[in-house]
């Protein structure tokens, strides 16, 4: 096992990692910006080092500063959490070159999955279903020919994009030339790489993702899927496990194919393979995330597997400990509680003047906030993850409503009310989810009760 782990993150995920370190008996080192001098992760860790001013590029993204802290404190591993440097292959390489284990997959696998065209090819080669689409496109003539073959609507995606960034839907042939030029320009500006490719566009998909845990020696465990369709502008708001729309046969088939694909690429550590589930119930690969995700908690609740502990153990070369039967037990739902204006969705930093966290049977709250804590304006707006677990989806929704009603955060604006309304909405209760649900809810009219 490692001698000491540097936690290269902040907020709730830094606490999550520090807690796992403590249970493993491994000392942890927190790093923080000057804006986070009073943050809980600096107090929970065994040691804490200030690495720079508030902007993330000068602190949490400052690779030389992080390496220096690891060397000075004697940390022999780095846990990147999510966001920040978690999917930065160069950071992983620098760590390894300095003799510090990066707790994540090998840099080469991170690069492969960061290239959406190569990732598609790797998945397809192992029999994972992908949407009709192309390799990197040479010019707009080729794009037009391929779009005609695939059939409209199509979507242009940046090969170096991901998470919904760098995408352009094209509904008619007359728009393709202009969209192709724009997509290339945006890809070059946004990712330093102008490569784009085409896929058939799925109009009203559900977002389903499969949690993976691998040891890099040929063992790939699939820990079931999550449904993450309740989102707004590519920010997930509610996640649940299992997906209410997937049959056991689909789940088994998916897990077998993804397992084969990830064995073939030498995957190690945790990862998430994202799929679109279309109106006809067909799954297609979208992209792979090579990090621990915000919503890993719902998988933990239904599988009983401590994913952060297992990713640390795997990175240290230890054998994976997994239950024999990793079928989900019961149902878990997570709400992301954000500091944001309920109408404009703008971030709402400030001081938390009063706080009551929900509790009781089947309720988990992962959060770094406390009474009198000042939410800084420099980072993402996630305040807390409320996770409920119960014997089935119906009971989980009842527990979620009860827990949301216990939750009090005063002094800043939050999306707690939005969650309370979604948890009572007929489409959500029925499991009729798709990626446009929140837009329909926010619009007044027959789409359901208006949300504002
Ligand atoms: C798509 C799509 C429809 N068709 N690809 C968004 C996140 C990124 N991983 C890919 N995304 C999408 N890709 C095809 N061929 C629709 C989306 C999409 C989406 C996917 C999952 C969850 C929310 C979404 C919101 C808008 C668009």
PDB file of N, CA and C in Angstrom, residues 132-152 154 156 170 172-174 176-177 180 198-199:
ATOM      1  N   UNK A 132     -24.232   4.696 -36.323  1.00  0.00           N
ATOM      2  CA  UNK A 132     -23.658   4.906 -37.654  1.00  0.00           C
ATOM      3  C   UNK A 132     -22.902   6.227 -37.652  1.00  0.00           C
ATOM      4  N   UNK A 133     -21.677   6.221 -38.170  1.00  0.00           N
ATOM      5  CA  UNK A 133     -20.863   7.428 -38.118  1.00  0.00           C
ATOM      6  C   UNK A 133     -19.610   7.275 -38.948  1.00  0.00           C
ATOM      7  N   UNK A 134     -18.669   8.188 -38.756  1.00  0.00           N
ATOM      8  CA  UNK A 134     -17.478   8.259 -39.598  1.00  0.00           C
ATOM      9  C   UNK A 134     -16.211   8.327 -38.762  1.00  0.00           C
ATOM     10  N   UNK A 135     -15.071   8.183 -39.453  1.00  0.00           N
ATOM     11  CA  UNK A 135     -13.773   8.549 -38.875  1.00  0.00           C
ATOM     12  C   UNK A 135     -13.634  10.067 -39.020  1.00  0.00           C
ATOM     13  N   UNK A 136     -12.443  10.620 -38.763  1.00  0.00           N
ATOM     14  CA  UNK A 136     -12.223  12.054 -38.928  1.00  0.00           C
ATOM     15  C   UNK A 136     -12.477  12.436 -40.388  1.00  0.00           C
ATOM     16  N   UNK A 137     -13.210  13.533 -40.580  1.00  0.00           N
ATOM     17  CA  UNK A 137     -13.609  13.956 -41.928  1.00  0.00           C
ATOM     18  C   UNK A 137     -12.534  14.837 -42.567  1.00  0.00           C
ATOM     19  N   UNK A 138     -12.263  14.607 -43.871  1.00  0.00           N
ATOM     20  CA  UNK A 138     -11.244  15.389 -44.571  1.00  0.00           C
ATOM     21  C   UNK A 138     -11.731  16.777 -44.946  1.00  0.00           C
ATOM     22  N   UNK A 139     -12.891  16.841 -45.614  1.00  0.00           N
ATOM     23  CA  UNK A 139     -13.421  18.144 -46.069  1.00  0.00           C
ATOM     24  C   UNK A 139     -14.943  18.108 -46.108  1.00  0.00           C
ATOM     25  N   UNK A 140     -15.557  19.228 -46.492  1.00  0.00           N
ATOM     26  CA  UNK A 140     -17.024  19.292 -46.437  1.00  0.00           C
ATOM     27  C   UNK A 140     -17.705  18.449 -47.519  1.00  0.00           C
ATOM     28  N   UNK A 141     -16.977  18.160 -48.606  1.00  0.00           N
ATOM     29  CA  UNK A 141     -17.541  17.265 -49.634  1.00  0.00           C
ATOM     30  C   UNK A 141     -17.720  15.864 -49.056  1.00  0.00           C
ATOM     31  N   UNK A 142     -16.667  15.393 -48.358  1.00  0.00           N
ATOM     32  CA  UNK A 142     -16.741  14.085 -47.716  1.00  0.00           C
ATOM     33  C   UNK A 142     -17.836  14.085 -46.641  1.00  0.00           C
ATOM     34  N   UNK A 143     -17.917  15.173 -45.871  1.00  0.00           N
ATOM     35  CA  UNK A 143     -18.930  15.280 -44.817  1.00  0.00           C
ATOM     36  C   UNK A 143     -20.329  15.161 -45.415  1.00  0.00           C
ATOM     37  N   UNK A 144     -20.572  15.849 -46.537  1.00  0.00           N
ATOM     38  CA  UNK A 144     -21.896  15.831 -47.184  1.00  0.00           C
ATOM     39  C   UNK A 144     -22.237  14.431 -47.684  1.00  0.00           C
ATOM     40  N   UNK A 145     -21.240  13.774 -48.286  1.00  0.00           N
ATOM     41  CA  UNK A 145     -21.452  12.416 -48.805  1.00  0.00           C
ATOM     42  C   UNK A 145     -21.785  11.470 -47.648  1.00  0.00           C
ATOM     43  N   UNK A 146     -21.043  11.553 -46.563  1.00  0.00           N
ATOM     44  CA  UNK A 146     -21.260  10.672 -45.409  1.00  0.00           C
ATOM     45  C   UNK A 146     -22.600  10.956 -44.724  1.00  0.00           C
ATOM     46  N   UNK A 147     -22.970  12.229 -44.631  1.00  0.00           N
ATOM     47  CA  UNK A 147     -24.252  12.584 -44.008  1.00  0.00           C
ATOM     48  C   UNK A 147     -25.412  12.016 -44.817  1.00  0.00           C
ATOM     49  N   UNK A 148     -25.291  12.068 -46.148  1.00  0.00           N
ATOM     50  CA  UNK A 148     -26.331  11.479 -47.010  1.00  0.00           C
ATOM     51  C   UNK A 148     -26.438   9.976 -46.752  1.00  0.00           C
ATOM     52  N   UNK A 149     -25.291   9.327 -46.585  1.00  0.00           N
ATOM     53  CA  UNK A 149     -25.267   7.881 -46.329  1.00  0.00           C
ATOM     54  C   UNK A 149     -25.922   7.561 -44.989  1.00  0.00           C
ATOM     55  N   UNK A 150     -25.572   8.332 -43.922  1.00  0.00           N
ATOM     56  CA  UNK A 150     -26.081   8.077 -42.569  1.00  0.00           C
ATOM     57  C   UNK A 150     -27.564   8.449 -42.487  1.00  0.00           C
ATOM     58  N   UNK A 151     -27.930   9.559 -43.137  1.00  0.00           N
ATOM     59  CA  UNK A 151     -29.302  10.059 -43.081  1.00  0.00           C
ATOM     60  C   UNK A 151     -29.444  11.145 -42.036  1.00  0.00           C
ATOM     61  N   UNK A 152     -30.155  12.209 -42.353  1.00  0.00           N
ATOM     62  CA  UNK A 152     -30.352  13.334 -41.429  1.00  0.00           C
ATOM     63  C   UNK A 152     -31.453  13.012 -40.420  1.00  0.00           C
ATOM     64  N   UNK A 154     -27.982  14.561 -38.440  1.00  0.00           N
ATOM     65  CA  UNK A 154     -26.681  14.055 -38.016  1.00  0.00           C
ATOM     66  C   UNK A 154     -26.099  15.024 -36.985  1.00  0.00           C
ATOM     67  N   UNK A 156     -22.304  16.693 -35.720  1.00  0.00           N
ATOM     68  CA  UNK A 156     -20.857  16.862 -35.893  1.00  0.00           C
ATOM     69  C   UNK A 156     -20.247  16.954 -34.504  1.00  0.00           C
ATOM     70  N   UNK A 170     -27.005  18.851 -37.253  1.00  0.00           N
ATOM     71  CA  UNK A 170     -27.330  19.302 -38.617  1.00  0.00           C
ATOM     72  C   UNK A 170     -28.592  18.567 -39.057  1.00  0.00           C
ATOM     73  N   UNK A 172     -30.516  19.384 -41.934  1.00  0.00           N
ATOM     74  CA  UNK A 172     -30.777  19.319 -43.378  1.00  0.00           C
ATOM     75  C   UNK A 172     -29.484  19.503 -44.160  1.00  0.00           C
ATOM     76  N   UNK A 173     -29.428  18.881 -45.349  1.00  0.00           N
ATOM     77  CA  UNK A 173     -28.217  18.893 -46.179  1.00  0.00           C
ATOM     78  C   UNK A 173     -27.744  20.310 -46.485  1.00  0.00           C
ATOM     79  N   UNK A 174     -28.704  21.237 -46.627  1.00  0.00           N
ATOM     80  CA  UNK A 174     -28.350  22.614 -46.957  1.00  0.00           C
ATOM     81  C   UNK A 174     -27.511  23.308 -45.888  1.00  0.00           C
ATOM     82  N   UNK A 176     -25.142  21.716 -44.010  1.00  0.00           N
ATOM     83  CA  UNK A 176     -23.963  20.942 -43.633  1.00  0.00           C
ATOM     84  C   UNK A 176     -22.657  21.689 -43.851  1.00  0.00           C
ATOM     85  N   UNK A 177     -22.521  22.341 -45.022  1.00  0.00           N
ATOM     86  CA  UNK A 177     -21.260  23.019 -45.348  1.00  0.00           C
ATOM     87  C   UNK A 177     -20.908  24.069 -44.286  1.00  0.00           C
ATOM     88  N   UNK A 180     -20.153  22.438 -40.877  1.00  0.00           N
ATOM     89  CA  UNK A 180     -18.844  21.780 -40.891  1.00  0.00           C
ATOM     90  C   UNK A 180     -17.740  22.803 -40.615  1.00  0.00           C
ATOM     91  N   UNK A 198     -18.732  12.604 -37.836  1.00  0.00           N
ATOM     92  CA  UNK A 198     -20.199  12.608 -37.903  1.00  0.00           C
ATOM     93  C   UNK A 198     -20.779  11.377 -37.220  1.00  0.00           C
ATOM     94  N   UNK A 199     -21.972  11.546 -36.655  1.00  0.00           N
ATOM     95  CA  UNK A 199     -22.767  10.427 -36.152  1.00  0.00           C
ATOM     96  C   UNK A 199     -24.224  10.688 -36.481  1.00  0.00           C
TER      97      UNK A 199
END
